Amino acid sequence: QVQLVQSGAEVKKPGASVKISCEASGYSFGSFALHWLRQAPGQGPEWMGWINPGNGRTKYSQRLQDRVTITRDTASSTAYMELRSLRSEDTAIYYCATQLQTSAFDVWGLGTVVTVSS
Amino acid sequence: QSALTQSASVSGSPGQSITISCTGTSGDVGGYDFVSWYRHDPGEVPKLMIYEGIKRPSGVSSRFSGSKSGNTASLTVSGLQAEDEGDYYCCAYAGSSSWVFGGGTRLTVL
């Protein structure tokens, strides 16, 4: 059974960093791109970036590239997303997703709620 | 502010057809055949409804169809059912391994 299992909710203060994990199972982790997306309250989703788990190469959205880093651990089939210098506008549900059977985001994690508040 | 423009809401009665539009630019919607549509209800995981503009994933009702003309993509739901009510988002490949989304359309079944 294909699954992306994300880490739990986080509450952070402005200026802090958050690191979220996404553990893949049921498929070959290294063979499919792993993306990170987020959706803030009342807004549409935002694509943040992706990693090729096979070789570790990454691509980030221009808007977030100075603050986001995506990494992976192939031994545990886990991808990580770190977002630095958090602001209240970063309060959102963060998702990992992959393109397993199509060219679109067809498998999603359940999401991780990140709240940034002083 | 989302990169792709969607109308905020659309409504229809059971059995009717509705169309949700998604307008981008030649750099995203108009430039590639990689438009996808998602349904995302609060508290749920986003569900892929259409990919590559016109293709339906396994398990998605044939009442959902996609199309594109120029820089505008569309999602049509025919034979509306109460269970179709929810929030729908478009997404487009924007080149250089990046993707953009619309702000979402709330579909209400009257």
mmCIF file of C-alpha atoms in Angstrom:
data_model
loop_
_atom_site.group_PDB
_atom_site.id
_atom_site.type_symbol
_atom_site.label_atom_id
_atom_site.label_comp_id
_atom_site.label_asym_id
_atom_site.label_seq_id
_atom_site.Cartn_x
_atom_site.Cartn_y
_atom_site.Cartn_z
ATOM 1 C CA GLN A 1 0.000 0.000 0.000
ATOM 2 C CA VAL A 2 1.478 3.298 -1.109
ATOM 3 C CA GLN A 3 1.733 5.789 1.735
ATOM 4 C CA LEU A 4 3.377 9.082 2.568
ATOM 5 C CA VAL A 5 3.438 9.513 6.345
ATOM 6 C CA GLN A 6 4.217 12.989 7.623
ATOM 7 C CA SER A 7 5.417 14.158 11.007
ATOM 8 C CA GLY A 8 3.139 15.839 13.501
ATOM 9 C CA ALA A 9 1.896 19.369 13.986
ATOM 10 C CA GLU A 10 4.332 22.117 14.906
ATOM 11 C CA VAL A 11 3.982 25.446 16.673
ATOM 12 C CA LYS A 12 6.835 27.877 16.137
ATOM 13 C CA LYS A 13 7.681 31.450 16.975
ATOM 14 C CA PRO A 14 8.493 34.013 14.290
ATOM 15 C CA GLY A 15 12.096 33.740 13.197
ATOM 16 C CA ALA A 16 12.401 30.076 14.080
ATOM 17 C CA SER A 17 12.815 27.129 11.713
ATOM 18 C CA VAL A 18 10.687 24.040 11.175
ATOM 19 C CA LYS A 19 11.675 20.688 9.705
ATOM 20 C CA ILE A 20 8.961 18.278 8.569
ATOM 21 C CA SER A 21 9.463 14.678 7.529
ATOM 22 C CA CYS A 22 7.669 12.535 4.967
ATOM 23 C CA GLU A 23 8.250 8.777 5.067
ATOM 24 C CA ALA A 24 7.397 6.871 1.902
ATOM 25 C CA SER A 25 6.339 3.242 1.760
ATOM 26 C CA GLY A 26 4.853 0.858 -0.763
ATOM 27 C CA TYR A 27 6.889 2.036 -3.736
ATOM 28 C CA SER A 28 10.453 2.630 -4.864
ATOM 29 C CA PHE A 29 11.329 5.870 -3.055
ATOM 30 C CA GLY A 30 14.311 6.669 -5.239
ATOM 31 C CA SER A 31 12.424 6.400 -8.507
ATOM 32 C CA PHE A 32 9.825 9.154 -8.145
ATOM 33 C CA ALA A 33 10.049 12.890 -7.502
ATOM 34 C CA LEU A 34 8.936 14.011 -4.062
ATOM 35 C CA HIS A 35 7.313 17.427 -3.844
ATOM 36 C CA TRP A 36 6.436 19.740 -0.986
ATOM 37 C CA LEU A 37 3.383 21.970 -1.155
ATOM 38 C CA ARG A 38 1.487 24.068 1.357
ATOM 39 C CA GLN A 39 -1.914 25.636 1.718
ATOM 40 C CA ALA A 40 -2.503 28.612 3.971
ATOM 41 C CA PRO A 41 -5.965 29.302 5.372
ATOM 42 C CA GLY A 42 -8.284 30.721 2.724
ATOM 43 C CA GLN A 43 -5.702 30.451 -0.048
ATOM 44 C CA GLY A 44 -4.907 28.113 -2.889
ATOM 45 C CA PRO A 45 -2.101 25.601 -2.664
ATOM 46 C CA GLU A 46 1.481 26.711 -3.238
ATOM 47 C CA TRP A 47 4.172 24.504 -4.707
ATOM 48 C CA MET A 48 7.371 24.845 -2.669
ATOM 49 C CA GLY A 49 9.880 22.572 -4.309
ATOM 50 C CA TRP A 50 10.871 19.014 -5.097
ATOM 51 C CA ILE A 51 13.661 16.537 -4.727
ATOM 52 C CA ASN A 52 14.820 13.665 -6.873
ATOM 53 C CA PRO A 53 15.323 11.081 -4.128
ATOM 54 C CA GLY A 54 17.557 9.056 -6.409
ATOM 55 C CA ASN A 55 20.282 11.654 -6.740
ATOM 56 C CA GLY A 56 19.294 14.320 -4.221
ATOM 57 C CA ARG A 57 18.893 17.087 -6.773
ATOM 58 C CA THR A 58 16.403 19.770 -5.804
ATOM 59 C CA LYS A 59 14.386 22.600 -7.294
ATOM 60 C CA TYR A 60 12.698 25.314 -5.247
ATOM 61 C CA SER A 61 10.069 27.931 -5.965
ATOM 62 C CA GLN A 62 11.602 31.323 -6.613
ATOM 63 C CA ARG A 63 9.513 32.836 -3.843
ATOM 64 C CA LEU A 64 10.835 30.487 -1.158
ATOM 65 C CA GLN A 65 14.262 29.439 -2.422
ATOM 66 C CA ASP A 66 16.124 31.557 0.106
ATOM 67 C CA ARG A 67 14.345 29.947 3.067
ATOM 68 C CA VAL A 68 13.579 26.344 2.127
ATOM 69 C CA THR A 69 15.748 23.237 1.950
ATOM 70 C CA ILE A 70 14.560 19.775 0.925
ATOM 71 C CA THR A 71 16.676 16.743 1.734
ATOM 72 C CA ARG A 72 16.238 12.998 1.818
ATOM 73 C CA ASP A 73 17.500 9.886 3.554
ATOM 74 C CA THR A 74 17.328 6.969 1.166
ATOM 75 C CA ALA A 75 18.025 4.433 3.925
ATOM 76 C CA SER A 76 14.735 5.308 5.614
ATOM 77 C CA SER A 77 12.853 6.410 2.467
ATOM 78 C CA THR A 78 12.217 9.750 4.117
ATOM 79 C CA ALA A 79 12.206 13.258 2.713
ATOM 80 C CA TYR A 80 12.539 16.380 4.801
ATOM 81 C CA MET A 81 11.522 19.988 4.279
ATOM 82 C CA GLU A 82 13.076 22.731 6.376
ATOM 83 C CA LEU A 83 11.693 26.259 6.309
ATOM 84 C CA ARG A 84 13.691 28.986 8.034
ATOM 85 C CA SER A 85 12.985 32.502 9.285
ATOM 86 C CA LEU A 86 9.340 31.668 9.847
ATOM 87 C CA ARG A 87 6.704 34.393 9.606
ATOM 88 C CA SER A 88 3.017 34.387 10.487
ATOM 89 C CA GLU A 89 2.275 34.056 6.761
ATOM 90 C CA ASP A 90 3.942 30.635 6.842
ATOM 91 C CA THR A 91 1.073 29.291 8.952
ATOM 92 C CA ALA A 92 -0.339 26.562 6.711
ATOM 93 C CA ILE A 93 -0.842 22.876 6.165
ATOM 94 C CA TYR A 94 2.278 21.425 4.578
ATOM 95 C CA TYR A 95 1.993 18.395 2.298
ATOM 96 C CA CYS A 96 4.401 16.062 0.608
ATOM 97 C CA ALA A 97 3.239 14.498 -2.636
ATOM 98 C CA THR A 98 4.595 12.372 -5.430
ATOM 99 C CA GLN A 99 3.894 11.698 -9.073
ATOM 100 C CA LEU A 100 3.569 7.968 -8.888
ATOM 101 C CA GLN A 101 1.231 6.953 -11.690
ATOM 102 C CA THR A 102 0.693 10.227 -13.525
ATOM 103 C CA SER A 103 2.511 13.448 -14.303
ATOM 104 C CA ALA A 104 0.464 15.169 -11.580
ATOM 105 C CA PHE A 105 0.483 15.015 -7.780
ATOM 106 C CA ASP A 106 -1.397 11.749 -7.385
ATOM 107 C CA VAL A 107 -0.298 10.551 -3.955
ATOM 108 C CA TRP A 108 -0.355 12.927 -0.992
ATOM 109 C CA GLY A 109 0.613 12.796 2.627
ATOM 110 C CA LEU A 110 -2.035 13.678 5.196
ATOM 111 C CA GLY A 111 -0.474 17.042 5.840
ATOM 112 C CA THR A 112 1.364 18.700 8.722
ATOM 113 C CA VAL A 113 -0.098 21.770 10.369
ATOM 114 C CA VAL A 114 2.478 24.445 11.070
ATOM 115 C CA THR A 115 1.418 27.403 13.173
ATOM 116 C CA VAL A 116 3.677 30.428 13.477
ATOM 117 C CA SER A 117 2.699 32.636 16.357
ATOM 118 C CA SER A 118 4.371 34.707 19.001
ATOM 119 C CA GLN B 1 -2.163 35.882 -4.622
ATOM 120 C CA SER B 2 -2.278 32.758 -6.768
ATOM 121 C CA ALA B 3 -0.586 32.605 -10.145
ATOM 122 C CA LEU B 4 -3.621 31.093 -11.903
ATOM 123 C CA THR B 5 -7.014 32.798 -11.864
ATOM 124 C CA GLN B 6 -10.163 30.925 -10.982
ATOM 125 C CA SER B 7 -13.625 32.272 -10.320
ATOM 126 C CA ALA B 8 -14.365 32.173 -6.619
ATOM 127 C CA SER B 9 -17.560 30.187 -6.877
ATOM 128 C CA VAL B 10 -19.839 28.338 -9.235
ATOM 129 C CA SER B 11 -23.164 26.642 -8.610
ATOM 130 C CA GLY B 12 -25.600 24.366 -10.339
ATOM 131 C CA SER B 13 -28.586 22.164 -9.690
ATOM 132 C CA PRO B 14 -28.444 18.384 -9.588
ATOM 133 C CA GLY B 15 -28.232 16.944 -13.071
ATOM 134 C CA GLN B 16 -26.912 20.132 -14.623
ATOM 135 C CA SER B 17 -23.410 20.736 -15.956
ATOM 136 C CA ILE B 18 -20.998 23.373 -14.713
ATOM 137 C CA THR B 19 -17.611 24.535 -15.906
ATOM 138 C CA ILE B 20 -14.775 25.910 -13.798
ATOM 139 C CA SER B 21 -12.193 27.977 -15.635
ATOM 140 C CA CYS B 22 -8.526 28.514 -14.863
ATOM 141 C CA THR B 23 -6.642 31.291 -16.608
ATOM 142 C CA GLY B 24 -2.892 31.529 -16.744
ATOM 143 C CA THR B 25 -0.310 32.637 -19.252
ATOM 144 C CA SER B 26 1.651 31.254 -22.169
ATOM 145 C CA GLY B 27 4.328 30.403 -19.609
ATOM 146 C CA ASP B 28 2.156 27.931 -17.772
ATOM 147 C CA VAL B 29 -1.362 26.901 -18.848
ATOM 148 C CA GLY B 30 -0.839 27.849 -22.481
ATOM 149 C CA GLY B 31 2.692 26.598 -22.795
ATOM 150 C CA TYR B 32 2.449 22.990 -21.683
ATOM 151 C CA ASP B 33 -0.024 20.113 -21.671
ATOM 152 C CA PHE B 34 0.364 19.641 -17.931
ATOM 153 C CA VAL B 35 -2.729 21.125 -16.355
ATOM 154 C CA SER B 36 -4.200 19.193 -13.468
ATOM 155 C CA TRP B 37 -7.287 19.629 -11.332
ATOM 156 C CA TYR B 38 -7.729 18.740 -7.670
ATOM 157 C CA ARG B 39 -10.592 18.562 -5.276
ATOM 158 C CA HIS B 40 -9.572 19.566 -1.790
ATOM 159 C CA ASP B 41 -12.122 19.662 0.971
ATOM 160 C CA PRO B 42 -11.211 20.953 4.464
ATOM 161 C CA GLY B 43 -9.592 18.283 6.562
ATOM 162 C CA GLU B 44 -9.116 15.978 3.607
ATOM 163 C CA VAL B 45 -6.193 15.114 1.368
ATOM 164 C CA PRO B 46 -6.266 16.724 -2.084
ATOM 165 C CA LYS B 47 -7.631 14.372 -4.732
ATOM 166 C CA LEU B 48 -6.428 14.394 -8.316
ATOM 167 C CA MET B 49 -9.381 14.694 -10.696
ATOM 168 C CA ILE B 50 -7.793 15.471 -14.086
ATOM 169 C CA TYR B 51 -4.194 15.426 -15.304
ATOM 170 C CA GLU B 52 -2.471 16.453 -18.518
ATOM 171 C CA GLY B 53 -5.478 18.632 -19.209
ATOM 172 C CA ILE B 54 -7.877 15.903 -20.265
ATOM 173 C CA LYS B 55 -6.967 12.599 -18.626
ATOM 174 C CA ARG B 56 -8.869 11.047 -15.728
ATOM 175 C CA PRO B 57 -7.065 8.960 -13.125
ATOM 176 C CA SER B 58 -8.450 5.558 -12.363
ATOM 177 C CA GLY B 59 -11.449 5.821 -10.070
ATOM 178 C CA VAL B 60 -12.533 9.339 -11.036
ATOM 179 C CA SER B 61 -16.055 9.547 -12.456
ATOM 180 C CA SER B 62 -16.439 10.072 -16.200
ATOM 181 C CA ARG B 63 -18.700 13.002 -15.303
ATOM 182 C CA PHE B 64 -15.486 14.995 -14.814
ATOM 183 C CA SER B 65 -13.734 16.203 -17.926
ATOM 184 C CA GLY B 66 -11.023 18.693 -18.761
ATOM 185 C CA SER B 67 -10.155 20.885 -21.701
ATOM 186 C CA LYS B 68 -7.911 23.777 -22.656
ATOM 187 C CA SER B 69 -8.023 26.674 -25.061
ATOM 188 C CA GLY B 70 -5.067 28.993 -25.229
ATOM 189 C CA ASN B 71 -4.158 30.151 -21.747
ATOM 190 C CA THR B 72 -7.402 28.951 -20.161
ATOM 191 C CA ALA B 73 -8.095 25.455 -18.889
ATOM 192 C CA SER B 74 -11.505 24.216 -17.865
ATOM 193 C CA LEU B 75 -12.989 21.524 -15.689
ATOM 194 C CA THR B 76 -16.508 20.433 -16.553
ATOM 195 C CA VAL B 77 -18.706 18.460 -14.209
ATOM 196 C CA SER B 78 -21.738 16.980 -15.906
ATOM 197 C CA GLY B 79 -24.756 15.414 -14.249
ATOM 198 C CA LEU B 80 -24.089 17.313 -11.033
ATOM 199 C CA GLN B 81 -24.553 15.371 -7.838
ATOM 200 C CA ALA B 82 -24.687 16.609 -4.271
ATOM 201 C CA GLU B 83 -21.419 14.796 -3.518
ATOM 202 C CA ASP B 84 -19.607 16.971 -6.081
ATOM 203 C CA GLU B 85 -19.888 19.982 -3.805
ATOM 204 C CA GLY B 86 -16.482 21.165 -2.671
ATOM 205 C CA ASP B 87 -13.365 23.166 -3.503
ATOM 206 C CA TYR B 88 -11.578 22.651 -6.803
ATOM 207 C CA TYR B 89 -8.098 23.879 -7.710
ATOM 208 C CA CYS B 90 -6.209 23.971 -10.971
ATOM 209 C CA CYS B 91 -2.486 23.488 -11.275
ATOM 210 C CA ALA B 92 -0.158 24.016 -14.214
ATOM 211 C CA TYR B 93 3.450 23.224 -14.989
ATOM 212 C CA ALA B 94 5.282 26.519 -15.361
ATOM 213 C CA GLY B 95 8.546 25.359 -16.845
ATOM 214 C CA SER B 96 11.956 24.908 -15.219
ATOM 215 C CA SER B 97 10.572 22.126 -13.012
ATOM 216 C CA SER B 98 8.095 24.389 -11.222
ATOM 217 C CA TRP B 99 4.332 24.364 -10.770
ATOM 218 C CA VAL B 100 1.685 27.006 -10.040
ATOM 219 C CA PHE B 101 -1.825 26.765 -8.633
ATOM 220 C CA GLY B 102 -5.090 28.639 -8.824
ATOM 221 C CA GLY B 103 -6.855 30.187 -5.892
ATOM 222 C CA GLY B 104 -9.696 27.681 -5.988
ATOM 223 C CA THR B 105 -13.370 27.556 -6.927
ATOM 224 C CA ARG B 106 -16.108 26.586 -4.507
ATOM 225 C CA LEU B 107 -18.667 24.381 -6.265
ATOM 226 C CA THR B 108 -22.117 24.514 -4.698
ATOM 227 C CA VAL B 109 -24.851 22.087 -5.678
ATOM 228 C CA LEU B 110 -28.155 23.862 -5.191
#
